[in-house]
Amino acid sequence: MAAYIGKRLLQLIPLLIAISMIVFIIIQLPPGDFLTTYVDQLKLSGTDVAESTIVNLTAQYGLNEPIYVQYALWIKNIVLRGDLGTSFQWNLPVSQVIGDRLALTMVISVASLVIVWAIAIPVGIYSATHQYSFGDYLFSFLGFIGMAVPGFLIALILVYFVFDTTGVSITGLFSPEYQDAPWSFAKLLDMLPRLAIPVVLVALSGTASLVRVMRGMLLDELSKQYVITARAKGVAERRLLFKYPVRMAINPLVSTIGWTLPALISGEAIVGIVLNLPTTGPVLLKALMVQDMYLAGSFLLILSVLTVIGTLLSDILLAMLDPRIRFGGAGS
């Protein structure tokens, strides 16, 4: 197991380097840059911009350097100093802009992931072991509805319904008096009730799809010869079910951790905009729109690293669940 994990960790180094290069190239692909967008906005508002000002801003942000020089400076600062660069739009360090927002996004995403697994696995097991029962049909119907209706639409309906009936706005994670206040125990208590709404909304679509995956995989396992043989030998149904079929059926769920983590964060973006959440989604969208390259690049790099970390975790968990993977990975 140690050899398998060591090999996977070594493979991450060139992968992360390649990902960082691709991310930096992608954010440079659109024509123009932040400075061009900024100058155009000033001209549209009737403000004249001197040529010397444009030259000074270009030198200040390093936009006059070749792309490979800009990348080398960016990645060197990240690796050696943990400096993600400066956000042009906010005129602040990127780490300061995304600090609290990233932490809140991770809280929402991890809580959503726990809910997804806590619901999807038991419901999938029930549907597979009670195939074509009323409960199976009910969960299948709810699953299709959950996959078909996007979370942001449910968020819009919920915000309108609550405000129309009670006059209370459920947008945001904090009450007005705690909006800009420093973190405290009172602010945490104020956030917790409001946290439930985005967590449930983000978890809806993921739960619906994983229920279908769990049900289908477990049905395949239950029809295999080793299960039929174990039943013929009188093995108790519950012991038989959880000894092998559930462990094998859960493999696809474990293998999806690699894309589930970034999917939850990126899927939070539209829900975050609708609910006016102080999370990464709205900030990422604005950064891409105004071509704030260091802020957008840092977001994309973080999402990519989460994908890599999630894939590593899923590989390790799969190796623990299924020894065939561990032995195959160590010997290859």
PDB file of N, CA and C in Angstrom, residues 252-313:
ATOM      1  N   PRO A 252     -17.798   2.910  -7.819  1.00  0.00           N
ATOM      2  CA  PRO A 252     -17.994   4.086  -8.679  1.00  0.00           C
ATOM      3  C   PRO A 252     -18.220   5.369  -7.898  1.00  0.00           C
ATOM      4  N   LEU A 253     -18.867   5.279  -6.739  1.00  0.00           N
ATOM      5  CA  LEU A 253     -19.077   6.468  -5.924  1.00  0.00           C
ATOM      6  C   LEU A 253     -17.750   6.991  -5.376  1.00  0.00           C
ATOM      7  N   VAL A 254     -16.903   6.063  -4.933  1.00  0.00           N
ATOM      8  CA  VAL A 254     -15.590   6.463  -4.418  1.00  0.00           C
ATOM      9  C   VAL A 254     -14.744   7.070  -5.539  1.00  0.00           C
ATOM     10  N   SER A 255     -14.835   6.488  -6.732  1.00  0.00           N
ATOM     11  CA  SER A 255     -14.019   6.974  -7.847  1.00  0.00           C
ATOM     12  C   SER A 255     -14.461   8.341  -8.342  1.00  0.00           C
ATOM     13  N   THR A 256     -15.663   8.788  -7.954  1.00  0.00           N
ATOM     14  CA  THR A 256     -16.139  10.108  -8.404  1.00  0.00           C
ATOM     15  C   THR A 256     -15.690  11.239  -7.495  1.00  0.00           C
ATOM     16  N   ILE A 257     -14.967  10.932  -6.404  1.00  0.00           N
ATOM     17  CA  ILE A 257     -14.518  12.003  -5.516  1.00  0.00           C
ATOM     18  C   ILE A 257     -13.670  13.006  -6.286  1.00  0.00           C
ATOM     19  N   GLY A 258     -12.897  12.523  -7.271  1.00  0.00           N
ATOM     20  CA  GLY A 258     -12.006  13.382  -8.034  1.00  0.00           C
ATOM     21  C   GLY A 258     -12.719  14.525  -8.722  1.00  0.00           C
ATOM     22  N   TRP A 259     -13.912  14.268  -9.238  1.00  0.00           N
ATOM     23  CA  TRP A 259     -14.626  15.376  -9.882  1.00  0.00           C
ATOM     24  C   TRP A 259     -15.759  15.912  -9.022  1.00  0.00           C
ATOM     25  N   THR A 260     -16.113  15.214  -7.941  1.00  0.00           N
ATOM     26  CA  THR A 260     -17.195  15.698  -7.085  1.00  0.00           C
ATOM     27  C   THR A 260     -16.796  16.949  -6.328  1.00  0.00           C
ATOM     28  N   LEU A 261     -15.548  16.995  -5.796  1.00  0.00           N
ATOM     29  CA  LEU A 261     -15.113  18.161  -5.034  1.00  0.00           C
ATOM     30  C   LEU A 261     -15.150  19.449  -5.872  1.00  0.00           C
ATOM     31  N   PRO A 262     -14.478  19.503  -7.030  1.00  0.00           N
ATOM     32  CA  PRO A 262     -14.561  20.741  -7.823  1.00  0.00           C
ATOM     33  C   PRO A 262     -15.949  20.975  -8.399  1.00  0.00           C
ATOM     34  N   ALA A 263     -16.705  19.892  -8.684  1.00  0.00           N
ATOM     35  CA  ALA A 263     -18.055  20.070  -9.226  1.00  0.00           C
ATOM     36  C   ALA A 263     -18.962  20.738  -8.209  1.00  0.00           C
ATOM     37  N   LEU A 264     -18.808  20.383  -6.942  1.00  0.00           N
ATOM     38  CA  LEU A 264     -19.615  21.022  -5.907  1.00  0.00           C
ATOM     39  C   LEU A 264     -19.281  22.501  -5.797  1.00  0.00           C
ATOM     40  N   ILE A 265     -17.988  22.836  -5.910  1.00  0.00           N
ATOM     41  CA  ILE A 265     -17.585  24.239  -5.793  1.00  0.00           C
ATOM     42  C   ILE A 265     -18.036  25.039  -7.005  1.00  0.00           C
ATOM     43  N   SER A 266     -17.838  24.491  -8.219  1.00  0.00           N
ATOM     44  CA  SER A 266     -18.273  25.207  -9.414  1.00  0.00           C
ATOM     45  C   SER A 266     -19.792  25.206  -9.536  1.00  0.00           C
ATOM     46  N   GLY A 267     -20.439  24.128  -9.073  1.00  0.00           N
ATOM     47  CA  GLY A 267     -21.899  24.080  -9.104  1.00  0.00           C
ATOM     48  C   GLY A 267     -22.522  25.049  -8.125  1.00  0.00           C
ATOM     49  N   GLU A 268     -21.737  25.467  -7.116  1.00  0.00           N
ATOM     50  CA  GLU A 268     -22.205  26.426  -6.135  1.00  0.00           C
ATOM     51  C   GLU A 268     -22.273  27.824  -6.724  1.00  0.00           C
ATOM     52  N   ALA A 269     -21.611  28.069  -7.868  1.00  0.00           N
ATOM     53  CA  ALA A 269     -21.471  29.423  -8.396  1.00  0.00           C
ATOM     54  C   ALA A 269     -22.822  30.078  -8.650  1.00  0.00           C
ATOM     55  N   ILE A 270     -23.696  29.420  -9.430  1.00  0.00           N
ATOM     56  CA  ILE A 270     -24.984  30.024  -9.773  1.00  0.00           C
ATOM     57  C   ILE A 270     -25.875  30.109  -8.544  1.00  0.00           C
ATOM     58  N   VAL A 271     -25.871  29.056  -7.714  1.00  0.00           N
ATOM     59  CA  VAL A 271     -26.643  29.106  -6.466  1.00  0.00           C
ATOM     60  C   VAL A 271     -26.132  30.249  -5.590  1.00  0.00           C
ATOM     61  N   GLY A 272     -24.802  30.433  -5.558  1.00  0.00           N
ATOM     62  CA  GLY A 272     -24.225  31.517  -4.774  1.00  0.00           C
ATOM     63  C   GLY A 272     -24.644  32.890  -5.275  1.00  0.00           C
ATOM     64  N   ILE A 273     -24.749  33.047  -6.604  1.00  0.00           N
ATOM     65  CA  ILE A 273     -25.191  34.325  -7.167  1.00  0.00           C
ATOM     66  C   ILE A 273     -26.648  34.579  -6.820  1.00  0.00           C
ATOM     67  N   VAL A 274     -27.493  33.544  -6.968  1.00  0.00           N
ATOM     68  CA  VAL A 274     -28.923  33.696  -6.680  1.00  0.00           C
ATOM     69  C   VAL A 274     -29.150  34.024  -5.202  1.00  0.00           C
ATOM     70  N   LEU A 275     -28.435  33.335  -4.317  1.00  0.00           N
ATOM     71  CA  LEU A 275     -28.626  33.525  -2.880  1.00  0.00           C
ATOM     72  C   LEU A 275     -27.724  34.611  -2.294  1.00  0.00           C
ATOM     73  N   ASN A 276     -26.927  35.265  -3.154  1.00  0.00           N
ATOM     74  CA  ASN A 276     -26.041  36.347  -2.705  1.00  0.00           C
ATOM     75  C   ASN A 276     -25.107  35.863  -1.598  1.00  0.00           C
ATOM     76  N   LEU A 277     -24.410  34.763  -1.867  1.00  0.00           N
ATOM     77  CA  LEU A 277     -23.527  34.175  -0.870  1.00  0.00           C
ATOM     78  C   LEU A 277     -22.109  34.743  -1.006  1.00  0.00           C
ATOM     79  N   PRO A 278     -21.420  34.977   0.106  1.00  0.00           N
ATOM     80  CA  PRO A 278     -20.026  35.454   0.044  1.00  0.00           C
ATOM     81  C   PRO A 278     -19.057  34.295  -0.186  1.00  0.00           C
ATOM     82  N   THR A 279     -19.250  33.600  -1.303  1.00  0.00           N
ATOM     83  CA  THR A 279     -18.438  32.427  -1.623  1.00  0.00           C
ATOM     84  C   THR A 279     -17.633  32.697  -2.892  1.00  0.00           C
ATOM     85  N   THR A 280     -16.946  31.668  -3.365  1.00  0.00           N
ATOM     86  CA  THR A 280     -16.023  31.874  -4.481  1.00  0.00           C
ATOM     87  C   THR A 280     -16.725  32.013  -5.827  1.00  0.00           C
ATOM     88  N   GLY A 281     -17.911  31.419  -5.968  1.00  0.00           N
ATOM     89  CA  GLY A 281     -18.581  31.392  -7.264  1.00  0.00           C
ATOM     90  C   GLY A 281     -18.784  32.756  -7.893  1.00  0.00           C
ATOM     91  N   PRO A 282     -19.475  33.684  -7.210  1.00  0.00           N
ATOM     92  CA  PRO A 282     -19.677  35.019  -7.806  1.00  0.00           C
ATOM     93  C   PRO A 282     -18.383  35.747  -8.102  1.00  0.00           C
ATOM     94  N   VAL A 283     -17.368  35.595  -7.224  1.00  0.00           N
ATOM     95  CA  VAL A 283     -16.086  36.273  -7.438  1.00  0.00           C
ATOM     96  C   VAL A 283     -15.377  35.705  -8.663  1.00  0.00           C
ATOM     97  N   LEU A 284     -15.434  34.382  -8.836  1.00  0.00           N
ATOM     98  CA  LEU A 284     -14.816  33.750 -10.004  1.00  0.00           C
ATOM     99  C   LEU A 284     -15.476  34.220 -11.290  1.00  0.00           C
ATOM    100  N   LEU A 285     -16.792  34.292 -11.304  1.00  0.00           N
ATOM    101  CA  LEU A 285     -17.503  34.750 -12.499  1.00  0.00           C
ATOM    102  C   LEU A 285     -17.095  36.170 -12.874  1.00  0.00           C
ATOM    103  N   LYS A 286     -17.044  37.056 -11.883  1.00  0.00           N
ATOM    104  CA  LYS A 286     -16.660  38.445 -12.156  1.00  0.00           C
ATOM    105  C   LYS A 286     -15.209  38.532 -12.617  1.00  0.00           C
ATOM    106  N   ALA A 287     -14.331  37.718 -12.011  1.00  0.00           N
ATOM    107  CA  ALA A 287     -12.922  37.736 -12.407  1.00  0.00           C
ATOM    108  C   ALA A 287     -12.746  37.300 -13.856  1.00  0.00           C
ATOM    109  N   LEU A 288     -13.509  36.309 -14.296  1.00  0.00           N
ATOM    110  CA  LEU A 288     -13.434  35.862 -15.690  1.00  0.00           C
ATOM    111  C   LEU A 288     -13.989  36.917 -16.640  1.00  0.00           C
ATOM    112  N   MET A 289     -15.031  37.629 -16.209  1.00  0.00           N
ATOM    113  CA  MET A 289     -15.654  38.639 -17.069  1.00  0.00           C
ATOM    114  C   MET A 289     -14.734  39.835 -17.298  1.00  0.00           C
ATOM    115  N   VAL A 290     -13.984  40.231 -16.261  1.00  0.00           N
ATOM    116  CA  VAL A 290     -13.117  41.408 -16.403  1.00  0.00           C
ATOM    117  C   VAL A 290     -11.659  41.021 -16.682  1.00  0.00           C
ATOM    118  N   GLN A 291     -11.402  39.707 -16.858  1.00  0.00           N
ATOM    119  CA  GLN A 291     -10.064  39.205 -17.177  1.00  0.00           C
ATOM    120  C   GLN A 291      -9.032  39.552 -16.098  1.00  0.00           C
ATOM    121  N   ASP A 292      -9.452  39.405 -14.852  1.00  0.00           N
ATOM    122  CA  ASP A 292      -8.535  39.560 -13.728  1.00  0.00           C
ATOM    123  C   ASP A 292      -7.718  38.270 -13.645  1.00  0.00           C
ATOM    124  N   MET A 293      -6.577  38.231 -14.361  1.00  0.00           N
ATOM    125  CA  MET A 293      -5.944  36.954 -14.676  1.00  0.00           C
ATOM    126  C   MET A 293      -5.384  36.236 -13.447  1.00  0.00           C
ATOM    127  N   TYR A 294      -4.797  36.967 -12.495  1.00  0.00           N
ATOM    128  CA  TYR A 294      -4.246  36.286 -11.324  1.00  0.00           C
ATOM    129  C   TYR A 294      -5.352  35.735 -10.426  1.00  0.00           C
ATOM    130  N   LEU A 295      -6.442  36.474 -10.276  1.00  0.00           N
ATOM    131  CA  LEU A 295      -7.561  36.000  -9.462  1.00  0.00           C
ATOM    132  C   LEU A 295      -8.242  34.811 -10.131  1.00  0.00           C
ATOM    133  N   ALA A 296      -8.549  34.934 -11.434  1.00  0.00           N
ATOM    134  CA  ALA A 296      -9.181  33.829 -12.159  1.00  0.00           C
ATOM    135  C   ALA A 296      -8.251  32.624 -12.235  1.00  0.00           C
ATOM    136  N   GLY A 297      -6.974  32.874 -12.506  1.00  0.00           N
ATOM    137  CA  GLY A 297      -6.020  31.773 -12.590  1.00  0.00           C
ATOM    138  C   GLY A 297      -5.869  31.036 -11.273  1.00  0.00           C
ATOM    139  N   SER A 298      -5.885  31.772 -10.158  1.00  0.00           N
ATOM    140  CA  SER A 298      -5.772  31.131  -8.849  1.00  0.00           C
ATOM    141  C   SER A 298      -6.983  30.246  -8.569  1.00  0.00           C
ATOM    142  N   PHE A 299      -8.174  30.736  -8.922  1.00  0.00           N
ATOM    143  CA  PHE A 299      -9.377  29.932  -8.747  1.00  0.00           C
ATOM    144  C   PHE A 299      -9.295  28.641  -9.561  1.00  0.00           C
ATOM    145  N   LEU A 300      -8.946  28.784 -10.831  1.00  0.00           N
ATOM    146  CA  LEU A 300      -8.878  27.608 -11.702  1.00  0.00           C
ATOM    147  C   LEU A 300      -7.801  26.631 -11.229  1.00  0.00           C
ATOM    148  N   LEU A 301      -6.686  27.173 -10.753  1.00  0.00           N
ATOM    149  CA  LEU A 301      -5.619  26.306 -10.243  1.00  0.00           C
ATOM    150  C   LEU A 301      -6.072  25.554  -9.000  1.00  0.00           C
ATOM    151  N   ILE A 302      -6.793  26.242  -8.113  1.00  0.00           N
ATOM    152  CA  ILE A 302      -7.302  25.594  -6.897  1.00  0.00           C
ATOM    153  C   ILE A 302      -8.290  24.490  -7.255  1.00  0.00           C
ATOM    154  N   LEU A 303      -9.191  24.760  -8.216  1.00  0.00           N
ATOM    155  CA  LEU A 303     -10.151  23.735  -8.645  1.00  0.00           C
ATOM    156  C   LEU A 303      -9.423  22.535  -9.250  1.00  0.00           C
ATOM    157  N   SER A 304      -8.364  22.806 -10.024  1.00  0.00           N
ATOM    158  CA  SER A 304      -7.599  21.713 -10.636  1.00  0.00           C
ATOM    159  C   SER A 304      -6.870  20.890  -9.578  1.00  0.00           C
ATOM    160  N   VAL A 305      -6.286  21.586  -8.590  1.00  0.00           N
ATOM    161  CA  VAL A 305      -5.593  20.872  -7.512  1.00  0.00           C
ATOM    162  C   VAL A 305      -6.588  20.031  -6.713  1.00  0.00           C
ATOM    163  N   LEU A 306      -7.788  20.574  -6.478  1.00  0.00           N
ATOM    164  CA  LEU A 306      -8.816  19.799  -5.780  1.00  0.00           C
ATOM    165  C   LEU A 306      -9.178  18.543  -6.571  1.00  0.00           C
ATOM    166  N   THR A 307      -9.231  18.675  -7.904  1.00  0.00           N
ATOM    167  CA  THR A 307      -9.512  17.504  -8.735  1.00  0.00           C
ATOM    168  C   THR A 307      -8.426  16.450  -8.578  1.00  0.00           C
ATOM    169  N   VAL A 308      -7.167  16.899  -8.589  1.00  0.00           N
ATOM    170  CA  VAL A 308      -6.046  15.962  -8.446  1.00  0.00           C
ATOM    171  C   VAL A 308      -6.063  15.308  -7.067  1.00  0.00           C
ATOM    172  N   ILE A 309      -6.270  16.124  -6.019  1.00  0.00           N
ATOM    173  CA  ILE A 309      -6.315  15.580  -4.654  1.00  0.00           C
ATOM    174  C   ILE A 309      -7.486  14.614  -4.498  1.00  0.00           C
ATOM    175  N   GLY A 310      -8.644  15.000  -5.056  1.00  0.00           N
ATOM    176  CA  GLY A 310      -9.807  14.121  -4.984  1.00  0.00           C
ATOM    177  C   GLY A 310      -9.571  12.799  -5.699  1.00  0.00           C
ATOM    178  N   THR A 311      -8.890  12.859  -6.840  1.00  0.00           N
ATOM    179  CA  THR A 311      -8.579  11.634  -7.578  1.00  0.00           C
ATOM    180  C   THR A 311      -7.620  10.752  -6.787  1.00  0.00           C
ATOM    181  N   LEU A 312      -6.622  11.377  -6.133  1.00  0.00           N
ATOM    182  CA  LEU A 312      -5.693  10.613  -5.296  1.00  0.00           C
ATOM    183  C   LEU A 312      -6.427   9.941  -4.140  1.00  0.00           C
ATOM    184  N   LEU A 313      -7.303  10.694  -3.478  1.00  0.00           N
ATOM    185  CA  LEU A 313      -8.072  10.122  -2.368  1.00  0.00           C
ATOM    186  C   LEU A 313      -8.945   8.961  -2.833  1.00  0.00           C
TER     187      LEU A 313
END
